[in-house]
Each structure stands twice: as structure tokens, then as C-alpha cells.
């Protein structure tokens, strides 16, 4: 079994997953305290089985994590039918009022502008951090545009999101948990005020649509926080992990440069090849069987999305990066009733960034080895130094 804190495992978890798949589709993990599904079929079943759900349990002690718990109790991600059905219908209706198409030209412009900034930094210093200049700011700017967060307030969004998501890691120390609660309280207070402002003066943004949808104020706040955290963290790490993979597989980068029309299929392959979210939990609402493994009522099982994405039973040459891969039935956006509501916007973001990079920086190369984040569940890099200099 793997140790989610082992640097060797964090550097490349996929050989560990392959060994587990060869032994069986579902395994008990003592360290995580739950079963893990490692095949594509078993992980898909975990995500879609109606006997398994997202049953929220407050972080304890509950009074110490009041804001964190409030955000999650009111999130569609942490609710099951009938509450989830109502939330999903209202949020989806608001989200689908043309917001993705409304933002598409703006996303393309943001990506182009940020790649221009990356280019200037490379010209000045000989290299630059792609995460700092593109992967990190692009998703938060897109979500800020979606919610119409005033420009002076936008620098607060990433620190809040980064602090809150640390709570999802197994064995998070008290300092990280307290920081998550502090950020959740600040974020909730800010969005509460913003939602109140949109009730008085609605606009074309998503928060205005959510406030008119029938959601409570806490549900509007919980939805907005979910969109930022899920949208920001996933897109940052798809771009970071993905560009790193492309630059290590030079033929694939050159194929994208030669044909920018591959940006959409490349987006799907980058999500599959090095999943930004490695694990997603479900709790048994009744006794359930997944691939012959019994999950007792009240116990948890997780879909190991990274393991499912390299299953040779579904993907030909799964350890090969192939940006033309078709079909590509990855489950990187989840599945079942909790399928990511923001997936269409995330796809637009990543494809726009890939087009801008391949068009404006065709000679992009690694300028050094990136540093990897120490977390397992949310897989990503701390930096990605790049240059356009020719290799020695």
C-alpha cells in the first residue's frame, strides 16, 4: 500500500496504483481509514452508485470550525437528494444562463494577456514561473469575472481558497485547520456582503442570478465558495501538471504547436494523465458492494481518480501522453449526481491557455525541475520554471 506523505509516492504515484490494480479493484487502506477503488470500473461505480453519497459530517469541534462547516453544509457537493436535487437544479439553472459563452472571449483575452506577461518576464530574466504568471492567476480571474468580484478585492480570493483546501488533506495539523477556519470566516463574510449588494443592484454575473434563484444567502455563499475552490484548484493544477507533462513529452508539445485545434482534446488528456484531484470520497447510505468488495452502511470508500485514469482495461497505453486520444472517458470531473457543475468553464480556461502558449511561445521549455506540493489529494506543483532558450 502507499503512504500519501512519502515524497517518492508524491513524485509519481502511478506505479503504486498500477501494482494495486494488478492485485484487485478495491483495497482497504489503513492510513486513510477507508477502502480505495483503483480500477476505472470500480472508481466509476463509487461515483455513480446511489447507495453511496456525500454525507457531510461537521469538522470537530464544531464550534471551532463554524464557518468551515457552514460553507460545506450549504454546498451542493456535500448534500444528497432531496436537498442536492433542489440545489443542483437551482445552481445549474443559474450557471447555464449563458455564463460560459458570455465569458469565452474574456477568457481568451485573459490567457493571451497573461502569456504576454510570461513572455516579457522570460525576456527580462531568461526564465519565469508559469504558475505565477499564468496557471495561478487565470482561473481566479475567470471565477472573479463569473462572480463579478470588484478588482480591488480579487487578490484575497487565492489565499482564502488555498487555506481552506488544506483542510481536505489527511492528517492536516491544527495550524492548517485553524487557518482554514479563519479563511472560511473571512470569505463567507465577504460573499455575504457581496450577495446583499447584488440583491439591491443585480447585474449579469452569476451571484446576481443565484440570489434570484431561490437559494438562501448561506447557499449562495456556499455555492460561490465551492466554485472558486473547485474551479481554481483544479484549473491551476491541470495547467501546471499538464504543461509540465507536455514539456517532458516534446513530441506532444510540438504536435500542439503545429495544430492549436488540438487544444480541446489536449485538455481532456492532461486531466487524465496527471489528475489534479486524486481521491474523492463517498459514504455508504446502506450496505453496498463495489467490485465484490462489501462497503458497510456508514463506512467510507474513495475513488482513486488518478488510478482509474491509468487503467489499461480502458485506456490504450495508459502511461503514454497522447493529446489526440479519442475516446477519452476519464472521470477527472467526477461522475453521477456530483459531476462538476463548472466543468464546461474549466475546459474553456485550460484550452484557452494552451492555445495562447502554443501560439505565442512555441519554443517553451523547462528551465529547471519544478517543486511539487506536499499534498496527495490535490496534486500539483509549487512552481514551474520555464524558458524559451534552446536546449544545450
Tab-separated table of C-alpha atoms in Angstrom, residues 115-255:
chain	number	residue	atom	x	y	z
A	115	UNK	CA	1.091	34.653	-21.720
A	116	UNK	CA	2.338	38.041	-22.948
A	117	UNK	CA	3.346	38.844	-19.374
A	118	UNK	CA	5.070	35.467	-19.071
A	119	UNK	CA	6.932	36.215	-22.298
A	120	UNK	CA	8.121	39.601	-21.020
A	121	UNK	CA	9.379	38.021	-17.802
A	122	UNK	CA	11.325	35.391	-19.761
A	123	UNK	CA	12.827	38.109	-21.957
A	124	UNK	CA	13.873	40.078	-18.857
A	125	UNK	CA	15.190	37.288	-16.632
A	126	UNK	CA	15.804	34.422	-19.044
A	127	UNK	CA	13.124	32.330	-17.326
A	128	UNK	CA	9.840	32.681	-15.441
A	129	UNK	CA	7.433	30.690	-13.275
A	130	UNK	CA	4.492	29.576	-15.414
A	131	UNK	CA	2.374	29.017	-12.317
A	132	UNK	CA	2.922	32.571	-11.076
A	133	UNK	CA	2.245	34.247	-14.412
A	134	UNK	CA	-0.481	32.023	-15.908
A	135	UNK	CA	-1.708	28.884	-14.143
A	136	UNK	CA	-2.490	30.560	-10.813
A	137	UNK	CA	-3.916	33.944	-11.879
A	138	UNK	CA	-6.003	32.775	-14.856
A	139	UNK	CA	-8.550	30.590	-13.007
A	140	UNK	CA	-9.073	33.102	-10.221
A	141	UNK	CA	-9.579	35.933	-12.707
A	142	UNK	CA	-12.109	33.817	-14.606
A	143	UNK	CA	-14.046	32.968	-11.423
A	144	UNK	CA	-13.830	36.620	-10.367
A	145	UNK	CA	-15.296	37.618	-13.736
A	146	UNK	CA	-18.018	34.986	-13.360
A	147	UNK	CA	-18.973	36.346	-9.925
A	148	UNK	CA	-18.106	39.973	-10.825
A	149	UNK	CA	-15.829	40.391	-7.809
A	150	UNK	CA	-14.538	44.008	-7.777
A	151	UNK	CA	-10.907	44.222	-8.929
A	152	UNK	CA	-9.501	45.566	-5.609
A	153	UNK	CA	-10.906	42.511	-3.761
A	154	UNK	CA	-9.605	39.825	-6.124
A	155	UNK	CA	-6.156	39.374	-4.512
A	156	UNK	CA	-7.917	37.954	-1.422
A	157	UNK	CA	-9.511	35.047	-3.284
A	158	UNK	CA	-6.478	32.823	-3.813
A	159	UNK	CA	-5.170	32.990	-0.209
A	160	UNK	CA	-8.653	32.182	1.077
A	161	UNK	CA	-9.041	29.239	-1.303
A	162	UNK	CA	-5.527	27.902	-0.638
A	163	UNK	CA	-6.068	27.997	3.120
A	164	UNK	CA	-9.483	26.315	3.041
A	165	UNK	CA	-8.489	23.380	0.812
A	166	UNK	CA	-5.639	22.420	3.148
A	167	UNK	CA	-8.391	21.095	5.448
A	168	UNK	CA	-9.077	18.273	2.959
A	169	UNK	CA	-5.688	16.640	3.371
A	170	UNK	CA	-5.454	13.626	5.659
A	171	UNK	CA	-3.758	14.382	8.955
A	172	UNK	CA	-3.785	18.166	8.472
A	173	UNK	CA	-2.080	19.780	11.514
A	174	UNK	CA	-4.009	22.083	13.848
A	175	UNK	CA	-2.321	25.165	12.429
A	176	UNK	CA	-3.625	24.402	8.933
A	177	UNK	CA	-7.098	23.613	10.278
A	178	UNK	CA	-7.242	26.897	12.163
A	179	UNK	CA	-6.064	28.779	9.086
A	180	UNK	CA	-8.809	27.084	7.048
A	181	UNK	CA	-11.454	28.216	9.525
A	182	UNK	CA	-10.124	31.775	9.599
A	183	UNK	CA	-10.154	31.944	5.793
A	184	UNK	CA	-13.638	30.408	5.610
A	185	UNK	CA	-14.976	33.048	8.023
A	186	UNK	CA	-13.416	35.905	6.050
A	187	UNK	CA	-14.583	34.515	2.718
A	188	UNK	CA	-18.145	33.906	3.951
A	189	UNK	CA	-18.379	37.402	5.431
A	190	UNK	CA	-17.169	38.972	2.196
A	191	UNK	CA	-19.523	36.990	-0.043
A	192	UNK	CA	-22.451	37.649	2.262
A	193	UNK	CA	-21.892	41.364	1.772
A	194	UNK	CA	-21.427	40.937	-1.983
A	195	UNK	CA	-24.647	38.908	-2.281
A	196	UNK	CA	-26.527	41.606	-0.373
A	197	UNK	CA	-25.179	44.209	-2.776
A	198	UNK	CA	-26.341	42.141	-5.786
A	199	UNK	CA	-29.846	41.840	-4.312
A	200	UNK	CA	-30.003	45.630	-4.248
A	201	UNK	CA	-28.219	46.151	-7.583
A	202	UNK	CA	-28.278	42.981	-9.717
A	203	UNK	CA	-26.019	42.588	-12.735
A	204	UNK	CA	-25.217	39.980	-15.435
A	205	UNK	CA	-22.997	37.960	-13.071
A	206	UNK	CA	-23.593	34.544	-11.521
A	207	UNK	CA	-24.068	35.823	-7.958
A	208	UNK	CA	-26.924	38.024	-9.163
A	209	UNK	CA	-28.508	35.004	-10.845
A	210	UNK	CA	-28.013	32.870	-7.733
A	211	UNK	CA	-29.639	35.475	-5.469
A	212	UNK	CA	-32.692	35.457	-7.774
A	213	UNK	CA	-32.828	31.656	-7.983
A	214	UNK	CA	-34.464	30.827	-4.663
A	215	UNK	CA	-31.268	29.853	-2.825
A	216	UNK	CA	-30.784	31.060	0.724
A	217	UNK	CA	-27.980	33.537	1.392
A	218	UNK	CA	-25.896	30.780	3.011
A	219	UNK	CA	-26.456	28.590	-0.066
A	220	UNK	CA	-25.400	31.413	-2.387
A	221	UNK	CA	-22.245	31.887	-0.319
A	222	UNK	CA	-21.553	28.129	-0.177
A	223	UNK	CA	-22.013	27.822	-3.938
A	224	UNK	CA	-19.713	30.744	-4.714
A	225	UNK	CA	-17.005	29.379	-2.418
A	226	UNK	CA	-17.310	25.911	-3.987
A	227	UNK	CA	-16.960	27.367	-7.490
A	228	UNK	CA	-13.829	29.256	-6.531
A	229	UNK	CA	-12.148	26.440	-4.614
A	230	UNK	CA	-13.001	23.676	-7.079
A	231	UNK	CA	-12.504	25.831	-10.155
A	232	UNK	CA	-9.309	27.476	-9.015
A	233	UNK	CA	-7.529	24.455	-7.575
A	234	UNK	CA	-8.454	22.141	-10.449
A	235	UNK	CA	-7.534	24.553	-13.238
A	236	UNK	CA	-4.247	25.640	-11.625
A	237	UNK	CA	-3.132	22.053	-11.320
A	238	UNK	CA	-4.380	20.896	-14.730
A	239	UNK	CA	-2.301	23.673	-16.278
A	240	UNK	CA	0.719	23.144	-14.012
A	241	UNK	CA	0.780	19.354	-14.199
A	242	UNK	CA	-0.277	19.427	-17.842
A	243	UNK	CA	2.261	21.878	-19.240
A	244	UNK	CA	4.956	20.084	-17.249
A	245	UNK	CA	3.890	16.823	-18.903
A	246	UNK	CA	3.809	18.399	-22.365
A	247	UNK	CA	7.300	19.844	-21.994
A	248	UNK	CA	8.628	16.464	-20.847
A	249	UNK	CA	6.968	14.777	-23.839
A	250	UNK	CA	8.321	17.088	-26.501
A	251	UNK	CA	6.577	15.436	-29.439
A	252	UNK	CA	3.217	16.165	-27.827
A	253	UNK	CA	4.086	19.821	-27.270
A	254	UNK	CA	5.230	20.130	-30.868
A	255	UNK	CA	2.015	18.489	-32.084
